[in-house]
CSV table of C-alpha atoms in Angstrom, one decimal:
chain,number,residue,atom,x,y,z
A,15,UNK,CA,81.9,100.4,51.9
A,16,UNK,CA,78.4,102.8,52.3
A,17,UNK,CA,77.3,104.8,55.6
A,18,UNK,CA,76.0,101.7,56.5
A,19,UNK,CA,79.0,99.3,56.9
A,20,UNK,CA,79.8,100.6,60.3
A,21,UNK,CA,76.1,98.7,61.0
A,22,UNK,CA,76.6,95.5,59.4
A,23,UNK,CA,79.7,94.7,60.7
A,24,UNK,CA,78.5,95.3,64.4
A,25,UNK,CA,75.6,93.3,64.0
A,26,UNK,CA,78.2,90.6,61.7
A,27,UNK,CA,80.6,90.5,65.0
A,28,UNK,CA,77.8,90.1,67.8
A,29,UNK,CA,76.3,87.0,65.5
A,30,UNK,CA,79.9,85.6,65.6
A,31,UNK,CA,80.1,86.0,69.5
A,32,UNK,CA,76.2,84.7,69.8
A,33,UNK,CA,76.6,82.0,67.4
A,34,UNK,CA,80.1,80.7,67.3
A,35,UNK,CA,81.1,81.5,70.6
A,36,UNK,CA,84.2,83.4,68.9
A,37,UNK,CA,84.9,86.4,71.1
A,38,UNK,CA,88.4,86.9,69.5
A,39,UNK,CA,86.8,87.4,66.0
A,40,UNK,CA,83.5,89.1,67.4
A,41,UNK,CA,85.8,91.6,69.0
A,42,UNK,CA,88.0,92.3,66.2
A,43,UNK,CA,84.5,92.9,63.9
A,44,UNK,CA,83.2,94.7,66.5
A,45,UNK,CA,86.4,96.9,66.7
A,46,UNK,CA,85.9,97.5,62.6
A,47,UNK,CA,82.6,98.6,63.4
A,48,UNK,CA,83.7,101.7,65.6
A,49,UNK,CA,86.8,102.1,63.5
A,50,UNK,CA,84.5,102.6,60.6
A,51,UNK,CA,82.0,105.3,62.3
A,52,UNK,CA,85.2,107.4,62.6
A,53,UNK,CA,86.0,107.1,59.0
A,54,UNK,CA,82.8,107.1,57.3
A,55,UNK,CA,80.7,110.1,57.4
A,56,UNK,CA,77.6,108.1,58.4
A,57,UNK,CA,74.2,109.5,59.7
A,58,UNK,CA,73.3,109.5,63.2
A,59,UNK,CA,70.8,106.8,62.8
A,60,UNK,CA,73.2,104.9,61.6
A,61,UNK,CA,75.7,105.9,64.7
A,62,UNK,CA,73.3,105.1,67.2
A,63,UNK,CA,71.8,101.8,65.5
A,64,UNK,CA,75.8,100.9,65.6
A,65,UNK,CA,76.2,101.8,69.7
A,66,UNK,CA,73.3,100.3,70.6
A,67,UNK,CA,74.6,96.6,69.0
A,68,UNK,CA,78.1,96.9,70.6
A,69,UNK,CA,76.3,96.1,73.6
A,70,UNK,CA,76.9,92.4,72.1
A,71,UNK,CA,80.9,93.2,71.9
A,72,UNK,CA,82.5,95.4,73.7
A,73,UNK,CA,82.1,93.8,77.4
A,74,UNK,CA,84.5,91.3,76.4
A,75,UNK,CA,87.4,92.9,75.1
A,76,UNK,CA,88.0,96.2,76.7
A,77,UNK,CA,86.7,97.8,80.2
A,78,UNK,CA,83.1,98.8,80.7
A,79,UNK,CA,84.1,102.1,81.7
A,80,UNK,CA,85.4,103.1,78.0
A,81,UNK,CA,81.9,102.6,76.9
A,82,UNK,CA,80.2,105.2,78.6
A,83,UNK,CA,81.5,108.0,76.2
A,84,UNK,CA,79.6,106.4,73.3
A,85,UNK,CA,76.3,105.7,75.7
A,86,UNK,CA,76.2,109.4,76.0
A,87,UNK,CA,76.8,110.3,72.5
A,88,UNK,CA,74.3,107.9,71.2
A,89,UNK,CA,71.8,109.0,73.4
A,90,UNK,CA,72.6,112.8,72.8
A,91,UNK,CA,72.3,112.3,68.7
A,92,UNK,CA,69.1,110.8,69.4
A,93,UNK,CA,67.5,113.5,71.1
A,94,UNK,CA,69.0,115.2,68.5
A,95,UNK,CA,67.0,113.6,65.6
A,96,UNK,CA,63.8,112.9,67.5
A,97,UNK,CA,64.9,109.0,67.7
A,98,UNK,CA,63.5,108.4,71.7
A,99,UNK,CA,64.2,105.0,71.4
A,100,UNK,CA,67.8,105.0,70.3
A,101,UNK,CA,68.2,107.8,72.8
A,102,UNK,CA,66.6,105.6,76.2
A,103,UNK,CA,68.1,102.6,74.7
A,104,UNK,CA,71.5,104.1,75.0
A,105,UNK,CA,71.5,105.4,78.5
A,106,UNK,CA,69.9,101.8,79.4
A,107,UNK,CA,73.5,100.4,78.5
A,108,UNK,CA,74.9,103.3,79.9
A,109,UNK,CA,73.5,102.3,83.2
A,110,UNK,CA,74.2,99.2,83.1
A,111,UNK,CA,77.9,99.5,82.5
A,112,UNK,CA,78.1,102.3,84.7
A,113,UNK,CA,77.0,100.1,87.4
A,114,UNK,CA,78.9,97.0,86.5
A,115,UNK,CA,81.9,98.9,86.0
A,116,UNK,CA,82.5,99.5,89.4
A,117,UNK,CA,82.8,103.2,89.5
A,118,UNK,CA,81.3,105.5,92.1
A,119,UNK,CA,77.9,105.0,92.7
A,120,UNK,CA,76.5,108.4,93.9
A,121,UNK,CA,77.4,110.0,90.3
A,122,UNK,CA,74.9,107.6,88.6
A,123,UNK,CA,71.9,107.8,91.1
A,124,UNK,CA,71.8,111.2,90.1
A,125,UNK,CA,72.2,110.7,86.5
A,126,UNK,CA,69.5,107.7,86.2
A,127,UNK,CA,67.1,109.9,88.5
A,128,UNK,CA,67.2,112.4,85.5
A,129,UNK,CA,66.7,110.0,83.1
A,130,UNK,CA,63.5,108.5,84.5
A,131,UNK,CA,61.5,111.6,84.5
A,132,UNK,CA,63.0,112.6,81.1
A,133,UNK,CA,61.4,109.3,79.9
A,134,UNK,CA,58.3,110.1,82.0
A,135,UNK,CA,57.5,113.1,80.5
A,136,UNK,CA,57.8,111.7,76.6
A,137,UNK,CA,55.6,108.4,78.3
A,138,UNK,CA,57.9,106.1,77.5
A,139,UNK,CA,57.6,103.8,80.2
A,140,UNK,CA,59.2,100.8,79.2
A,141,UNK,CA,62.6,102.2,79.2
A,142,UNK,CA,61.7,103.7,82.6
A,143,UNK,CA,60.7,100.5,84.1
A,144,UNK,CA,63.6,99.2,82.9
A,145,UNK,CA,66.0,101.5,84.2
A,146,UNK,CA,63.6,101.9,87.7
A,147,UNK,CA,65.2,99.1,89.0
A,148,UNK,CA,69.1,100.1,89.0
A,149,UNK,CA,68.3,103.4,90.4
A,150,UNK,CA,66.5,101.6,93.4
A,151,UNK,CA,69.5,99.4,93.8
A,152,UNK,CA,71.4,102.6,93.5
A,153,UNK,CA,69.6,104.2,96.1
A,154,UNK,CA,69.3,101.0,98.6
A,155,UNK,CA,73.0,100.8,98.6
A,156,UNK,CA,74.1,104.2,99.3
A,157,UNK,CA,71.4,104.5,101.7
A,158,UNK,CA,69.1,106.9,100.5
A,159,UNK,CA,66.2,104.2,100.8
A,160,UNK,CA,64.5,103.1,104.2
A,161,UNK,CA,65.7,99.1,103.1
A,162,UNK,CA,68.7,98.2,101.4
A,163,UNK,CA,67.2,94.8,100.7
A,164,UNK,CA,63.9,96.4,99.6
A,165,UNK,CA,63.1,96.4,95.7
A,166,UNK,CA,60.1,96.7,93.8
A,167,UNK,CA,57.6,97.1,96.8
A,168,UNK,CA,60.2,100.7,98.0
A,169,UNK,CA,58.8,103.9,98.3
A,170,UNK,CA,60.4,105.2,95.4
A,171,UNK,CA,60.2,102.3,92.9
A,172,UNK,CA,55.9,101.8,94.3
A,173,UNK,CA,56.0,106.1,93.2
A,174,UNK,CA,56.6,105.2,89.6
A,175,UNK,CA,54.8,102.3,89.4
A,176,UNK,CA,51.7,104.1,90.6
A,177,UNK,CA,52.3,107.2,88.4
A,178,UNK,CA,52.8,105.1,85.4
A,179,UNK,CA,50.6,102.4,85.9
A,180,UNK,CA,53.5,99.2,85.8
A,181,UNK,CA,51.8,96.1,84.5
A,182,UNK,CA,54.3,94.1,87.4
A,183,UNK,CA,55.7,92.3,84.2
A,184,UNK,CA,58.5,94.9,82.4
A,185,UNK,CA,61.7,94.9,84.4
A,186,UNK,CA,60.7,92.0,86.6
A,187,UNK,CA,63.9,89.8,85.9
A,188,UNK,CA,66.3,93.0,86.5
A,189,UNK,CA,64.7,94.2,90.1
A,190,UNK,CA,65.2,89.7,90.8
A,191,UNK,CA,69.2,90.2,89.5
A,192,UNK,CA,69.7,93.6,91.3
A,193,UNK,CA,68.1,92.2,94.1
A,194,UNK,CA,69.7,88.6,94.1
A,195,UNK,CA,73.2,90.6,94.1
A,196,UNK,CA,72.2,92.9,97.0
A,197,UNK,CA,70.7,90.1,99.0
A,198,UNK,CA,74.0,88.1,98.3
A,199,UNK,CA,76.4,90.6,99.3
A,200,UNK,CA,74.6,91.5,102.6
A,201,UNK,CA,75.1,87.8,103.2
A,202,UNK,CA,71.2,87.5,102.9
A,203,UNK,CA,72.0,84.1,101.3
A,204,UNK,CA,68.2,82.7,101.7
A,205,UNK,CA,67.1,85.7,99.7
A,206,UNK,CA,69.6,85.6,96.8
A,207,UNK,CA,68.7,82.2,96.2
A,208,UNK,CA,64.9,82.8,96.2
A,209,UNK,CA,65.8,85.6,93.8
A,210,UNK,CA,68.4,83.1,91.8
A,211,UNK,CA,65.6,80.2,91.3
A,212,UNK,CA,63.0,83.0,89.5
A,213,UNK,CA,66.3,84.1,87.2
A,214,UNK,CA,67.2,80.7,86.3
A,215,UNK,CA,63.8,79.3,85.5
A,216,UNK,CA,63.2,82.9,83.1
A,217,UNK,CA,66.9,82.3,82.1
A,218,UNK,CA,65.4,79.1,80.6
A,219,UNK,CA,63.5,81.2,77.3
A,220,UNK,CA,66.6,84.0,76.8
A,221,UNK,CA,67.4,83.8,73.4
A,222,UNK,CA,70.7,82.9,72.1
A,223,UNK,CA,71.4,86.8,71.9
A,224,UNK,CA,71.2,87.9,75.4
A,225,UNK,CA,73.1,85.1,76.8
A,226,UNK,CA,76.4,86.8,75.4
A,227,UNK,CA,75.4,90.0,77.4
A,228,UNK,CA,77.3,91.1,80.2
A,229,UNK,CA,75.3,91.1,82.9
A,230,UNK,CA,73.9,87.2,82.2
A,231,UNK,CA,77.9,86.5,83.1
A,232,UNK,CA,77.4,88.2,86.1
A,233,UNK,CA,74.4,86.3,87.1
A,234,UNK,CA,76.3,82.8,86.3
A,235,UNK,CA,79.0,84.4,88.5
A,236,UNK,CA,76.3,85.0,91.5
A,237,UNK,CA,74.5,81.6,90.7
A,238,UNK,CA,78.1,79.5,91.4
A,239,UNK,CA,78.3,81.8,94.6
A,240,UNK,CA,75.3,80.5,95.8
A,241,UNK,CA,75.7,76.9,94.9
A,242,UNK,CA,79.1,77.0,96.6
A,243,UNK,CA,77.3,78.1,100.1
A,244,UNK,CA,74.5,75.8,99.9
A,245,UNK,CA,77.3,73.0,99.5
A,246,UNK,CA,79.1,74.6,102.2
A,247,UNK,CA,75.9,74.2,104.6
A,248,UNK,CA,74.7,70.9,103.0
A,249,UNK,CA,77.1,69.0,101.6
A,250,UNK,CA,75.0,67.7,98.8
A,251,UNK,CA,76.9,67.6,95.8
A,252,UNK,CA,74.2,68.9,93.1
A,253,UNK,CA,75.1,72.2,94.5
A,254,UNK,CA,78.6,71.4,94.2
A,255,UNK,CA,78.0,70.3,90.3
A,256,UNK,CA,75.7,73.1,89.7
A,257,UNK,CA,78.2,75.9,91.2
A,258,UNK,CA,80.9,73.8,88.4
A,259,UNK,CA,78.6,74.4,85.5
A,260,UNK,CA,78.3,77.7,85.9
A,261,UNK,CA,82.2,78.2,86.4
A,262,UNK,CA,82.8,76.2,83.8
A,263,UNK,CA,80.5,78.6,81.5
A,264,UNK,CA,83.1,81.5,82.8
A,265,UNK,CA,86.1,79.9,82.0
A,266,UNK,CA,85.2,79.3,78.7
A,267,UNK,CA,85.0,83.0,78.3
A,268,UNK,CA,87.7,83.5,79.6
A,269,UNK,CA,89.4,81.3,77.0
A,270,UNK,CA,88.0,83.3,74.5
A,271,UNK,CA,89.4,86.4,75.1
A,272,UNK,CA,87.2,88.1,78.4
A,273,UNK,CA,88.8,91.0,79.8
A,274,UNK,CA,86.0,91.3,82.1
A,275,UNK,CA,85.6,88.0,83.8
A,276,UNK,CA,89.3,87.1,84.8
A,277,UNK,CA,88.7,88.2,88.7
A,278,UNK,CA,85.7,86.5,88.9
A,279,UNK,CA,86.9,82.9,88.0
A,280,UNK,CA,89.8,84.1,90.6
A,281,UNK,CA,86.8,84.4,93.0
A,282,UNK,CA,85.1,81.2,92.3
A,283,UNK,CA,88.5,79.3,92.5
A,284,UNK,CA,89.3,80.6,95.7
A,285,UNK,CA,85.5,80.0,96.7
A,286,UNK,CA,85.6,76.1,95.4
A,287,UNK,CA,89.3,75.5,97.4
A,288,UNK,CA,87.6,77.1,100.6
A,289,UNK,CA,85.2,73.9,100.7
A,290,UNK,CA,87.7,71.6,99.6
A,291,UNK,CA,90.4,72.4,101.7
A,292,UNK,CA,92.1,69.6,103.9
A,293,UNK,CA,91.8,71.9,107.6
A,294,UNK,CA,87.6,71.1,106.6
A,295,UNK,CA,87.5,67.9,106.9
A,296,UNK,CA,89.9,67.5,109.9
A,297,UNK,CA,87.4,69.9,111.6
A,298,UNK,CA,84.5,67.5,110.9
A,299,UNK,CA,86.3,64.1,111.9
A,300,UNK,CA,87.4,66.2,114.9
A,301,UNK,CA,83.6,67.3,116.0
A,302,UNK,CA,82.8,63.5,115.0
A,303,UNK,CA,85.6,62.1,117.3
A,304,UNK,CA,87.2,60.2,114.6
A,305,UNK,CA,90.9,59.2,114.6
A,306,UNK,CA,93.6,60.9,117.2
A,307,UNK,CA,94.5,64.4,115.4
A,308,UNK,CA,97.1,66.2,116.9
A,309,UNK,CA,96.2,69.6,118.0
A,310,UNK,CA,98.6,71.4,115.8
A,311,UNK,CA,97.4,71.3,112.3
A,312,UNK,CA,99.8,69.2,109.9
A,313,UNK,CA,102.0,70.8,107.5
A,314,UNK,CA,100.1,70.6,104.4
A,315,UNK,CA,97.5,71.6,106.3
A,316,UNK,CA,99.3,75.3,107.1
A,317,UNK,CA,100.1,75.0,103.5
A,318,UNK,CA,96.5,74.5,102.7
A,319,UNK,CA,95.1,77.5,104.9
A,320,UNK,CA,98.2,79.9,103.9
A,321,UNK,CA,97.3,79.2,99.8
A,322,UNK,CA,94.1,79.7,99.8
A,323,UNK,CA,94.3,82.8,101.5
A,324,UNK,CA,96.5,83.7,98.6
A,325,UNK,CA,93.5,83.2,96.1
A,326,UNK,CA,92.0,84.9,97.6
A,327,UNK,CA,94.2,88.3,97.9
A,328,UNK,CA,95.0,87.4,94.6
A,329,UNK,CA,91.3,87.8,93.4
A,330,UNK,CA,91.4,91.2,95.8
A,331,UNK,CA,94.2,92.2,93.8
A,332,UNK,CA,92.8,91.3,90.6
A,333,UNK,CA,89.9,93.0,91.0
A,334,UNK,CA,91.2,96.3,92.7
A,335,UNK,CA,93.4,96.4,89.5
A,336,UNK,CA,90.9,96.4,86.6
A,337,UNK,CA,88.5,98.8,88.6
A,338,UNK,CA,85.7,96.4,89.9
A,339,UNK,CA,85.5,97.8,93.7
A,340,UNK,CA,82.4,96.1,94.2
A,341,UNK,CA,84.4,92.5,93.9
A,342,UNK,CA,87.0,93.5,95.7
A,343,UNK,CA,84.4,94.3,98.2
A,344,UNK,CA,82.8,91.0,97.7
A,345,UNK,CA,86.0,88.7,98.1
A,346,UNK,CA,87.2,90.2,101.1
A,347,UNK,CA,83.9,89.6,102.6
A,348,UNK,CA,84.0,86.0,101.1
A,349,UNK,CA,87.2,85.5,102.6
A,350,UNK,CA,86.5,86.7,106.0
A,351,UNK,CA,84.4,83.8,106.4
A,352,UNK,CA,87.1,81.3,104.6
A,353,UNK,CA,90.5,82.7,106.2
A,354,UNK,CA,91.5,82.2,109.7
A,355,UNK,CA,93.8,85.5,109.9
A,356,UNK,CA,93.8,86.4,113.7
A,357,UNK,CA,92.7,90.0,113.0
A,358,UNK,CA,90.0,92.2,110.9
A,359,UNK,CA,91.9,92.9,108.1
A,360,UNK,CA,89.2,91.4,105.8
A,361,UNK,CA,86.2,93.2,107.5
A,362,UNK,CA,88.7,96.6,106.6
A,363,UNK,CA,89.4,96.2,103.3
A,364,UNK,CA,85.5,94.7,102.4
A,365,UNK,CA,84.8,98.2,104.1
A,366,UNK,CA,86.9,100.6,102.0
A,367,UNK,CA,86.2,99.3,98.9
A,368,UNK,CA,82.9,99.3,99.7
A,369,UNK,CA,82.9,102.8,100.9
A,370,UNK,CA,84.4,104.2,97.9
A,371,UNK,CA,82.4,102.6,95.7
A,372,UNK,CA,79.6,104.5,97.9
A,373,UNK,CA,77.8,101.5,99.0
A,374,UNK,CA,77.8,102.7,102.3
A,375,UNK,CA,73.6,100.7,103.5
A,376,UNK,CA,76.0,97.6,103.0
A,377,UNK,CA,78.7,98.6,106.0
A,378,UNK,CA,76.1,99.6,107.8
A,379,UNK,CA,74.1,96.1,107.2
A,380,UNK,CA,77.1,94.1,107.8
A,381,UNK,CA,78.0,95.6,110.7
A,382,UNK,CA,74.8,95.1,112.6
A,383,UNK,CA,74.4,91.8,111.5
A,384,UNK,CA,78.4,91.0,112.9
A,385,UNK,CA,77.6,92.8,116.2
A,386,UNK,CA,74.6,90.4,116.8
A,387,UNK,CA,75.2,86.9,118.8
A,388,UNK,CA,75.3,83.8,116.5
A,389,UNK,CA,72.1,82.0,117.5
A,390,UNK,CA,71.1,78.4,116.8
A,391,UNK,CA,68.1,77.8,114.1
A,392,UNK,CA,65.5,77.5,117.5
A,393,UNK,CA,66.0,81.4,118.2
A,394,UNK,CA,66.2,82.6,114.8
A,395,UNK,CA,63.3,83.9,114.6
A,396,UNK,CA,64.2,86.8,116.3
A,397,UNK,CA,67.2,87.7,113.5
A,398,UNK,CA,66.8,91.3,111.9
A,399,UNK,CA,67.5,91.2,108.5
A,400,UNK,CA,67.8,94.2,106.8
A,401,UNK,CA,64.2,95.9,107.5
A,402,UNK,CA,62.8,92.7,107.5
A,403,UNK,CA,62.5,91.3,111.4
A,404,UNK,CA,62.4,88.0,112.3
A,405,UNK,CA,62.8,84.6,110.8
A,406,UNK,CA,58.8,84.2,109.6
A,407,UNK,CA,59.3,87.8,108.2
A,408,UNK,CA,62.6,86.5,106.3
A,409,UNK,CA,60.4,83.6,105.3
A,410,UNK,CA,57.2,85.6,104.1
A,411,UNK,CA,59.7,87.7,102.4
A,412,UNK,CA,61.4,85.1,100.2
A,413,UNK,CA,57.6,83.2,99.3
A,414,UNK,CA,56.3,86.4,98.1
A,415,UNK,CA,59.6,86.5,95.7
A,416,UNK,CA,58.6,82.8,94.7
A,417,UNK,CA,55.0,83.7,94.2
A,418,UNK,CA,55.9,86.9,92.0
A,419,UNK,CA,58.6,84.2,90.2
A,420,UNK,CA,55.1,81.8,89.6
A,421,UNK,CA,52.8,84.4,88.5
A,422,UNK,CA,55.3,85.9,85.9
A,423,UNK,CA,56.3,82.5,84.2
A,424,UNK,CA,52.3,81.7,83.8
A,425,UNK,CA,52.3,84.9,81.3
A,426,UNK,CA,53.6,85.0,77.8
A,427,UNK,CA,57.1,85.5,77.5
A,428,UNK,CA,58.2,89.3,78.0
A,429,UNK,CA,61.9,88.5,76.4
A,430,UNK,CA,60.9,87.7,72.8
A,431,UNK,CA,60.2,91.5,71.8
A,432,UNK,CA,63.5,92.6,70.4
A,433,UNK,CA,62.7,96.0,72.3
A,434,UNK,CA,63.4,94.3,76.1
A,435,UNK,CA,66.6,95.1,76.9
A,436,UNK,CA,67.9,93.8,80.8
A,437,UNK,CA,70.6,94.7,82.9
């Protein structure tokens, strides 16, 4: 063993997870690799080098939230030592599993709003525009923006790319996954797909490496959510097939050892029984006139309704449990739509969790968009969404994400420089 060893066998373990889809043995290499940095008097360079690969390994295995210790120190030792880039690189993941992690989000707005300028003043810019668009997102859901669907063209985000001239390439594909996950959650379902289409088509030229990070599992999770609704409009079945790949792509995580992922596939499960339920298609032969249904629904049929509302409290449960407010947030909304209950115990719960996660632009959204009456596609175009007004707005809003997706995938790829790192 040498100062170095704690370095090898982080980068060994997130080849193993990469490569050979081992998370078991990743995570155990991994664990030697932080194990080691205790024991072996190694050099800060080597410390932070070490951190800044566990971004590959330690998602799986433990919570985010036990992460954010080392974020801080690695960032602080490379202040320490002059090394800017292990330093920004650092509070990157720091940001990004602060966010995931489901812990309060007021805390971090202020935290990342530091870091930007701090990055500012030593100009460098790629980390900032990396890390611009979480604190947008941050800002947009605890209200402290004018739009809580409004990304890259905000006031705040438009400051900084003014000031520091952004190129409108470098942290493109985050403000699209920030904003396909705002978009979704403020059932804006138009919108997170526009923004879905641009990730999966850039998804496309992610190497091998990045697929294993946490936040691409995240976006397979929000991909399957969308796939599920447009089946549940349409009832074509390529949604229905697409929503399966990308659940499939979770469970096999999941059999790998995920600690992370569990409530999500508890999500999607209750989300895939919600469309195939039996009380469905008795509603559709029922519109159709077809057959002579009885009134009262059948027994299995009361079974049906009563176990899927226990996927979902179970995924509420789940993810109350391991910390993820934002998902227990999201199911109760998901099931609101799903559940016949009789009362607004959904709409409550969605709204505490919601709350103390500090998203509070999202109760606000919601509960304009519930107070307004359901109108058919003719008067839509009258609909307020967010900031946005009207169905052409809506419309004009999700081209202009399209066009933006266009323009960036006629440049050169952006993701082959080992120094783009995404949340």
């Amino acid at each position: 063993l040498c100062e170095y060893s704690p370095l090898i066998f982080a980068f060994y373990g997130k080849i193993i997870i990469s490569y050979d889809k081992d998370i078991r043995v990743g995570c155990r290499i991994g664990l030697l690799a932080q194990l080691l940095l205790e024991k072996l008097e190694s050099s800060s360079s080597v410390r932070i080098e070490t951190s800044m690969h566990t971004k590959f390994v330690n998602h799986w295995k433990q919570p985010l939230s036990l992460s954010l210790e080392r974020r801080i120190s690695g960032y602080q030792e490379g202040l320490k030592i002059g090394n800017l880039y292990g330093a920004f690189y650092n509070i990157t993941l720091y940001g990004m599993e602060y966010f995931y992690s489901g812990l309060s989000l007021p805390p971090l707005v202020d935290d990342v709003k530091r870091f930007l300028d701090q990055m500012g003043s030593y100009n460098f810019t790629r980390p900032m525009f990396l890390n611009l668009p979480l604190y947008q997102t941050a800002l947009n859901l605890t209200g402290q923006s004018d739009n809580v669907l409004g990304m890259f063209t905000a006031k705040t985000s438009e400051y900084y790319h003014q000031k520091y001239k952004w190129d409108g390439i470098i942290g493109l594909e985050i403000w699209w996954s920030y904003g396909m996950q705002i978009a979704f959650i403020c059932d804006e379902i138009e919108i997170a797909s526009a923004y879905a289409d641009n990730l999966k088509r850039v998804g496309e030229k992610t190497c091998m490496l990045e697929r294993v990070l946490y936040f691409e599992q995240v976006r397979a999770f929000f991909y399957a959510l969308i796939a599920i609704d447009q089946y549940r409009k349409t009832g074509k079945q390529k949604f229905f097939h697409e929503a399966d790949k990308y659940k499939l792509s979770i469970e096999e995580c999941i059999k790998g050892g995920s600690f992370n992922l569990l409530h999500k596939l508890q999500i999607l499960e209750a989300e895939f029984n919600s469309v195939n339920k039996p009380n469905i298609i008795e509603k559709s032969l029922k519109t159709l006139h077809i057959g002579h249904l009885k009134k009262t629904p059948s027994e299995k049929n009361i079974v049906s309704a009563k176990s899927l509302q226990m996927m979902y409290d179970k995924a509420i449960s789940s993810s109350r449990r391991t910390g993820f407010l934002q998902d227990v947030a999201l199911t109760a909304l998901l099931a609101s739509k799903s559940v016949e209950v009789g009362d607004d115990r959904y709409h409550v719960a969605a709204n505490e969790a919601l709350e103390s996660w500090g998203a509070t632009a999202v109760i606000r959204c919601l509960q304009v968009k519930r107070s307004l009456p359901k109108k058919d596609s003719a008067e839509s175009d009258t609909t307020p969404i967010g900031q946005i007004k009207g169905y052409r707005a809506t419309k004009r809003f999700i081209e202009g994400i399209q066009k933006e997706g266009s323009e960036f995938l006629n440049v050169d790829n952006p993701f082959s420089n080992g120094e783009y790192f995404q949340h």
